[in-house]
Amino acid sequence: AEKPRGADVAGAERVARQAAMAGRPVMLDFEFPELPAWKAARQMLDAGAIGALRHVGVSWMVETYATRMRLKNWKTSATEGGGAIGNLACHAFHYLEWFCGSLASLSAQLSGLPGEAEPSESTAAIAGTFVSGASFNLSV
């Protein structure tokens, strides 16, 4: 399925129920872990080739057409299942857990673009820890 799977938990659960009733799987396509370079990096991490993981920093500075043109749609609206978290950071959460293990905690500061009359969620500054104790920072 394409994003958003649902604008909120209730919407996502409806999609999952419909898929179960139809006897079909439903999933979002997160492709980064399928890249050969990412697989090689994961093997290095798993083998301890670069030492113990202590901290990960991700800076994902992407300007979508919707953001640049200040369009109001799901990609810029958290209430419609998008915004910085639902449109972009969800990919980072997926690959961070794939690389580093389950998340233990996180905190986020969300903001929109300067000068917007209506607030949006265009920027996210996120910090947290993994179950292993390693920490991370994610800027989107």
mmCIF file with all atom_site columns, C-alpha atoms in Angstrom:
data_model
loop_
_atom_site.group_PDB
_atom_site.id
_atom_site.type_symbol
_atom_site.label_atom_id
_atom_site.label_alt_id
_atom_site.label_comp_id
_atom_site.label_asym_id
_atom_site.label_entity_id
_atom_site.label_seq_id
_atom_site.pdbx_PDB_ins_code
_atom_site.Cartn_x
_atom_site.Cartn_y
_atom_site.Cartn_z
_atom_site.occupancy
_atom_site.B_iso_or_equiv
_atom_site.pdbx_formal_charge
_atom_site.auth_seq_id
_atom_site.auth_comp_id
_atom_site.auth_asym_id
_atom_site.auth_atom_id
_atom_site.pdbx_PDB_model_num
ATOM 1   C CA . ALA A 1 1   ? 0.000   0.000   0.000  1.00 0.00 ? 1   ALA A CA 1
ATOM 2   C CA . GLU A 1 2   ? 1.054   3.545   -0.454 1.00 0.00 ? 2   GLU A CA 1
ATOM 3   C CA . LYS A 1 3   ? 1.165   5.998   2.414  1.00 0.00 ? 3   LYS A CA 1
ATOM 4   C CA . PRO A 1 4   ? -0.775  6.991   4.313  1.00 0.00 ? 4   PRO A CA 1
ATOM 5   C CA . ARG A 1 5   ? -2.129  3.671   5.526  1.00 0.00 ? 5   ARG A CA 1
ATOM 6   C CA . GLY A 1 6   ? -4.457  5.708   7.702  1.00 0.00 ? 6   GLY A CA 1
ATOM 7   C CA . ALA A 1 7   ? -4.660  9.251   9.001  1.00 0.00 ? 7   ALA A CA 1
ATOM 8   C CA . ASP A 1 8   ? -4.805  7.909   12.537 1.00 0.00 ? 8   ASP A CA 1
ATOM 9   C CA . VAL A 1 9   ? -4.675  4.617   14.449 1.00 0.00 ? 9   VAL A CA 1
ATOM 10  C CA . ALA A 1 10  ? -8.388  3.946   13.900 1.00 0.00 ? 10  ALA A CA 1
ATOM 11  C CA . GLY A 1 11  ? -8.004  4.421   10.131 1.00 0.00 ? 11  GLY A CA 1
ATOM 12  C CA . ALA A 1 12  ? -4.968  2.113   9.988  1.00 0.00 ? 12  ALA A CA 1
ATOM 13  C CA . GLU A 1 13  ? -6.838  -0.519  12.000 1.00 0.00 ? 13  GLU A CA 1
ATOM 14  C CA . ARG A 1 14  ? -9.762  -0.331  9.525  1.00 0.00 ? 14  ARG A CA 1
ATOM 15  C CA . VAL A 1 15  ? -7.359  -1.017  6.643  1.00 0.00 ? 15  VAL A CA 1
ATOM 16  C CA . ALA A 1 16  ? -5.868  -3.984  8.547  1.00 0.00 ? 16  ALA A CA 1
ATOM 17  C CA . ARG A 1 17  ? -9.345  -5.406  9.293  1.00 0.00 ? 17  ARG A CA 1
ATOM 18  C CA . GLN A 1 18  ? -10.403 -5.073  5.649  1.00 0.00 ? 18  GLN A CA 1
ATOM 19  C CA . ALA A 1 19  ? -7.238  -6.841  4.520  1.00 0.00 ? 19  ALA A CA 1
ATOM 20  C CA . ALA A 1 20  ? -7.775  -9.641  7.049  1.00 0.00 ? 20  ALA A CA 1
ATOM 21  C CA . MET A 1 21  ? -11.403 -10.092 5.945  1.00 0.00 ? 21  MET A CA 1
ATOM 22  C CA . ALA A 1 22  ? -10.234 -10.269 2.318  1.00 0.00 ? 22  ALA A CA 1
ATOM 23  C CA . GLY A 1 23  ? -7.495  -12.742 3.235  1.00 0.00 ? 23  GLY A CA 1
ATOM 24  C CA . ARG A 1 24  ? -4.837  -10.382 1.866  1.00 0.00 ? 24  ARG A CA 1
ATOM 25  C CA . PRO A 1 25  ? -1.688  -9.008  3.476  1.00 0.00 ? 25  PRO A CA 1
ATOM 26  C CA . VAL A 1 26  ? -1.231  -5.265  3.716  1.00 0.00 ? 26  VAL A CA 1
ATOM 27  C CA . MET A 1 27  ? 2.059   -3.461  4.168  1.00 0.00 ? 27  MET A CA 1
ATOM 28  C CA . LEU A 1 28  ? 3.902   -0.294  3.283  1.00 0.00 ? 28  LEU A CA 1
ATOM 29  C CA . ASP A 1 29  ? 6.897   -0.484  0.997  1.00 0.00 ? 29  ASP A CA 1
ATOM 30  C CA . PHE A 1 30  ? 10.033  0.676   2.814  1.00 0.00 ? 30  PHE A CA 1
ATOM 31  C CA . GLU A 1 31  ? 12.819  -0.055  0.333  1.00 0.00 ? 31  GLU A CA 1
ATOM 32  C CA . PHE A 1 32  ? 16.042  1.286   1.894  1.00 0.00 ? 32  PHE A CA 1
ATOM 33  C CA . PRO A 1 33  ? 17.032  -2.006  3.602  1.00 0.00 ? 33  PRO A CA 1
ATOM 34  C CA . GLU A 1 34  ? 16.951  -3.698  0.193  1.00 0.00 ? 34  GLU A CA 1
ATOM 35  C CA . LEU A 1 35  ? 19.818  -1.591  -1.164 1.00 0.00 ? 35  LEU A CA 1
ATOM 36  C CA . PRO A 1 36  ? 23.067  -3.575  -1.499 1.00 0.00 ? 36  PRO A CA 1
ATOM 37  C CA . ALA A 1 37  ? 25.110  -0.865  0.255  1.00 0.00 ? 37  ALA A CA 1
ATOM 38  C CA . TRP A 1 38  ? 22.689  -0.869  3.195  1.00 0.00 ? 38  TRP A CA 1
ATOM 39  C CA . LYS A 1 39  ? 22.840  -4.669  3.433  1.00 0.00 ? 39  LYS A CA 1
ATOM 40  C CA . ALA A 1 40  ? 26.636  -4.481  3.505  1.00 0.00 ? 40  ALA A CA 1
ATOM 41  C CA . ALA A 1 41  ? 26.528  -1.816  6.231  1.00 0.00 ? 41  ALA A CA 1
ATOM 42  C CA . ARG A 1 42  ? 24.163  -3.963  8.278  1.00 0.00 ? 42  ARG A CA 1
ATOM 43  C CA . GLN A 1 43  ? 26.528  -6.935  7.956  1.00 0.00 ? 43  GLN A CA 1
ATOM 44  C CA . MET A 1 44  ? 29.389  -4.741  9.197  1.00 0.00 ? 44  MET A CA 1
ATOM 45  C CA . LEU A 1 45  ? 27.331  -3.612  12.184 1.00 0.00 ? 45  LEU A CA 1
ATOM 46  C CA . ASP A 1 46  ? 26.255  -7.159  12.986 1.00 0.00 ? 46  ASP A CA 1
ATOM 47  C CA . ALA A 1 47  ? 29.850  -8.407  12.770 1.00 0.00 ? 47  ALA A CA 1
ATOM 48  C CA . GLY A 1 48  ? 31.146  -5.634  15.029 1.00 0.00 ? 48  GLY A CA 1
ATOM 49  C CA . ALA A 1 49  ? 33.486  -4.506  12.243 1.00 0.00 ? 49  ALA A CA 1
ATOM 50  C CA . ILE A 1 50  ? 33.215  -0.863  13.287 1.00 0.00 ? 50  ILE A CA 1
ATOM 51  C CA . GLY A 1 51  ? 32.884  -1.434  17.012 1.00 0.00 ? 51  GLY A CA 1
ATOM 52  C CA . ALA A 1 52  ? 29.881  -1.156  19.281 1.00 0.00 ? 52  ALA A CA 1
ATOM 53  C CA . LEU A 1 53  ? 27.077  1.130   18.184 1.00 0.00 ? 53  LEU A CA 1
ATOM 54  C CA . ARG A 1 54  ? 26.913  4.160   20.491 1.00 0.00 ? 54  ARG A CA 1
ATOM 55  C CA . HIS A 1 55  ? 25.140  6.888   18.523 1.00 0.00 ? 55  HIS A CA 1
ATOM 56  C CA . VAL A 1 56  ? 23.422  7.366   15.164 1.00 0.00 ? 56  VAL A CA 1
ATOM 57  C CA . GLY A 1 57  ? 22.791  10.722  13.506 1.00 0.00 ? 57  GLY A CA 1
ATOM 58  C CA . VAL A 1 58  ? 20.453  11.131  10.545 1.00 0.00 ? 58  VAL A CA 1
ATOM 59  C CA . SER A 1 59  ? 19.899  14.410  8.732  1.00 0.00 ? 59  SER A CA 1
ATOM 60  C CA . TRP A 1 60  ? 17.238  14.021  6.061  1.00 0.00 ? 60  TRP A CA 1
ATOM 61  C CA . MET A 1 61  ? 16.792  17.415  4.427  1.00 0.00 ? 61  MET A CA 1
ATOM 62  C CA . VAL A 1 62  ? 14.262  16.825  1.666  1.00 0.00 ? 62  VAL A CA 1
ATOM 63  C CA . GLU A 1 63  ? 12.061  19.485  0.177  1.00 0.00 ? 63  GLU A CA 1
ATOM 64  C CA . THR A 1 64  ? 9.075   17.935  -1.523 1.00 0.00 ? 64  THR A CA 1
ATOM 65  C CA . TYR A 1 65  ? 7.113   19.732  -4.199 1.00 0.00 ? 65  TYR A CA 1
ATOM 66  C CA . ALA A 1 66  ? 4.208   19.999  -1.756 1.00 0.00 ? 66  ALA A CA 1
ATOM 67  C CA . THR A 1 67  ? 6.401   21.694  0.845  1.00 0.00 ? 67  THR A CA 1
ATOM 68  C CA . ARG A 1 68  ? 8.148   24.002  -1.628 1.00 0.00 ? 68  ARG A CA 1
ATOM 69  C CA . MET A 1 69  ? 4.830   25.142  -3.111 1.00 0.00 ? 69  MET A CA 1
ATOM 70  C CA . ARG A 1 70  ? 3.227   25.207  0.357  1.00 0.00 ? 70  ARG A CA 1
ATOM 71  C CA . LEU A 1 71  ? 0.432   22.954  -0.817 1.00 0.00 ? 71  LEU A CA 1
ATOM 72  C CA . LYS A 1 72  ? -2.000  21.676  1.773  1.00 0.00 ? 72  LYS A CA 1
ATOM 73  C CA . ASN A 1 73  ? -2.358  17.916  1.306  1.00 0.00 ? 73  ASN A CA 1
ATOM 74  C CA . TRP A 1 74  ? -1.628  14.705  3.198  1.00 0.00 ? 74  TRP A CA 1
ATOM 75  C CA . LYS A 1 75  ? 2.122   15.116  2.681  1.00 0.00 ? 75  LYS A CA 1
ATOM 76  C CA . THR A 1 76  ? 2.116   18.319  4.753  1.00 0.00 ? 76  THR A CA 1
ATOM 77  C CA . SER A 1 77  ? -0.720  17.484  7.166  1.00 0.00 ? 77  SER A CA 1
ATOM 78  C CA . ALA A 1 78  ? -0.168  15.300  10.216 1.00 0.00 ? 78  ALA A CA 1
ATOM 79  C CA . THR A 1 79  ? -3.932  15.048  10.731 1.00 0.00 ? 79  THR A CA 1
ATOM 80  C CA . GLU A 1 80  ? -4.216  13.409  7.296  1.00 0.00 ? 80  GLU A CA 1
ATOM 81  C CA . GLY A 1 81  ? -1.477  10.857  8.014  1.00 0.00 ? 81  GLY A CA 1
ATOM 82  C CA . GLY A 1 82  ? 1.474   12.789  6.611  1.00 0.00 ? 82  GLY A CA 1
ATOM 83  C CA . GLY A 1 83  ? 3.534   15.701  7.793  1.00 0.00 ? 83  GLY A CA 1
ATOM 84  C CA . ALA A 1 84  ? 7.219   15.285  8.531  1.00 0.00 ? 84  ALA A CA 1
ATOM 85  C CA . ILE A 1 85  ? 6.573   12.117  10.551 1.00 0.00 ? 85  ILE A CA 1
ATOM 86  C CA . GLY A 1 86  ? 4.074   10.298  8.313  1.00 0.00 ? 86  GLY A CA 1
ATOM 87  C CA . ASN A 1 87  ? 5.627   11.330  5.004  1.00 0.00 ? 87  ASN A CA 1
ATOM 88  C CA . LEU A 1 88  ? 9.375   11.062  5.669  1.00 0.00 ? 88  LEU A CA 1
ATOM 89  C CA . ALA A 1 89  ? 10.456  10.194  9.216  1.00 0.00 ? 89  ALA A CA 1
ATOM 90  C CA . CYS A 1 90  ? 8.521   6.906   9.098  1.00 0.00 ? 90  CYS A CA 1
ATOM 91  C CA . HIS A 1 91  ? 11.144  5.662   6.595  1.00 0.00 ? 91  HIS A CA 1
ATOM 92  C CA . ALA A 1 92  ? 13.927  6.625   9.004  1.00 0.00 ? 92  ALA A CA 1
ATOM 93  C CA . PHE A 1 93  ? 12.209  4.889   11.936 1.00 0.00 ? 93  PHE A CA 1
ATOM 94  C CA . HIS A 1 94  ? 11.951  1.731   9.827  1.00 0.00 ? 94  HIS A CA 1
ATOM 95  C CA . TYR A 1 95  ? 15.601  1.663   8.799  1.00 0.00 ? 95  TYR A CA 1
ATOM 96  C CA . LEU A 1 96  ? 16.890  2.808   12.187 1.00 0.00 ? 96  LEU A CA 1
ATOM 97  C CA . GLU A 1 97  ? 15.178  -0.150  13.834 1.00 0.00 ? 97  GLU A CA 1
ATOM 98  C CA . TRP A 1 98  ? 16.388  -2.414  11.009 1.00 0.00 ? 98  TRP A CA 1
ATOM 99  C CA . PHE A 1 99  ? 19.987  -1.268  11.556 1.00 0.00 ? 99  PHE A CA 1
ATOM 100 C CA . CYS A 1 100 ? 20.023  -0.750  15.315 1.00 0.00 ? 100 CYS A CA 1
ATOM 101 C CA . GLY A 1 101 ? 17.196  -2.686  16.985 1.00 0.00 ? 101 GLY A CA 1
ATOM 102 C CA . SER A 1 102 ? 14.022  -1.645  18.739 1.00 0.00 ? 102 SER A CA 1
ATOM 103 C CA . LEU A 1 103 ? 13.479  1.882   19.982 1.00 0.00 ? 103 LEU A CA 1
ATOM 104 C CA . ALA A 1 104 ? 13.290  2.373   23.737 1.00 0.00 ? 104 ALA A CA 1
ATOM 105 C CA . SER A 1 105 ? 12.388  6.067   23.882 1.00 0.00 ? 105 SER A CA 1
ATOM 106 C CA . LEU A 1 106 ? 12.016  9.139   21.752 1.00 0.00 ? 106 LEU A CA 1
ATOM 107 C CA . SER A 1 107 ? 11.064  12.786  21.960 1.00 0.00 ? 107 SER A CA 1
ATOM 108 C CA . ALA A 1 108 ? 10.264  15.175  19.137 1.00 0.00 ? 108 ALA A CA 1
ATOM 109 C CA . GLN A 1 109 ? 9.903   18.843  18.375 1.00 0.00 ? 109 GLN A CA 1
ATOM 110 C CA . LEU A 1 110 ? 7.624   19.403  15.366 1.00 0.00 ? 110 LEU A CA 1
ATOM 111 C CA . SER A 1 111 ? 7.219   22.686  13.520 1.00 0.00 ? 111 SER A CA 1
ATOM 112 C CA . GLY A 1 112 ? 6.014   24.170  10.271 1.00 0.00 ? 112 GLY A CA 1
ATOM 113 C CA . LEU A 1 113 ? 7.533   26.544  7.768  1.00 0.00 ? 113 LEU A CA 1
ATOM 114 C CA . PRO A 1 114 ? 8.162   30.172  8.770  1.00 0.00 ? 114 PRO A CA 1
ATOM 115 C CA . GLY A 1 115 ? 5.366   32.563  7.883  1.00 0.00 ? 115 GLY A CA 1
ATOM 116 C CA . GLU A 1 116 ? 2.635   29.955  7.435  1.00 0.00 ? 116 GLU A CA 1
ATOM 117 C CA . ALA A 1 117 ? -0.853  31.186  8.242  1.00 0.00 ? 117 ALA A CA 1
ATOM 118 C CA . GLU A 1 118 ? -2.016  27.641  9.021  1.00 0.00 ? 118 GLU A CA 1
ATOM 119 C CA . PRO A 1 119 ? 0.334   25.425  10.983 1.00 0.00 ? 119 PRO A CA 1
ATOM 120 C CA . SER A 1 120 ? 1.732   22.368  9.294  1.00 0.00 ? 120 SER A CA 1
ATOM 121 C CA . GLU A 1 121 ? 4.207   19.714  10.302 1.00 0.00 ? 121 GLU A CA 1
ATOM 122 C CA . SER A 1 122 ? 7.093   20.266  7.904  1.00 0.00 ? 122 SER A CA 1
ATOM 123 C CA . THR A 1 123 ? 10.078  19.859  10.222 1.00 0.00 ? 123 THR A CA 1
ATOM 124 C CA . ALA A 1 124 ? 10.889  17.324  12.926 1.00 0.00 ? 124 ALA A CA 1
ATOM 125 C CA . ALA A 1 125 ? 13.809  17.234  15.362 1.00 0.00 ? 125 ALA A CA 1
ATOM 126 C CA . ILE A 1 126 ? 13.757  13.828  17.061 1.00 0.00 ? 126 ILE A CA 1
ATOM 127 C CA . ALA A 1 127 ? 16.038  12.263  19.673 1.00 0.00 ? 127 ALA A CA 1
ATOM 128 C CA . GLY A 1 128 ? 15.868  8.910   21.382 1.00 0.00 ? 128 GLY A CA 1
ATOM 129 C CA . THR A 1 129 ? 17.496  5.692   22.471 1.00 0.00 ? 129 THR A CA 1
ATOM 130 C CA . PHE A 1 130 ? 17.496  2.089   21.359 1.00 0.00 ? 130 PHE A CA 1
ATOM 131 C CA . VAL A 1 131 ? 16.969  -0.888  23.681 1.00 0.00 ? 131 VAL A CA 1
ATOM 132 C CA . SER A 1 132 ? 20.723  -1.483  23.371 1.00 0.00 ? 132 SER A CA 1
ATOM 133 C CA . GLY A 1 133 ? 21.365  1.883   25.051 1.00 0.00 ? 133 GLY A CA 1
ATOM 134 C CA . ALA A 1 134 ? 22.701  3.578   21.913 1.00 0.00 ? 134 ALA A CA 1
ATOM 135 C CA . SER A 1 135 ? 21.223  6.992   21.197 1.00 0.00 ? 135 SER A CA 1
ATOM 136 C CA . PHE A 1 136 ? 20.099  8.700   18.006 1.00 0.00 ? 136 PHE A CA 1
ATOM 137 C CA . ASN A 1 137 ? 19.214  12.104  16.568 1.00 0.00 ? 137 ASN A CA 1
ATOM 138 C CA . LEU A 1 138 ? 17.006  12.460  13.520 1.00 0.00 ? 138 LEU A CA 1
ATOM 139 C CA . SER A 1 139 ? 16.358  15.736  11.678 1.00 0.00 ? 139 SER A CA 1
ATOM 140 C CA . VAL A 1 140 ? 13.751  15.797  8.920  1.00 0.00 ? 140 VAL A CA 1
#
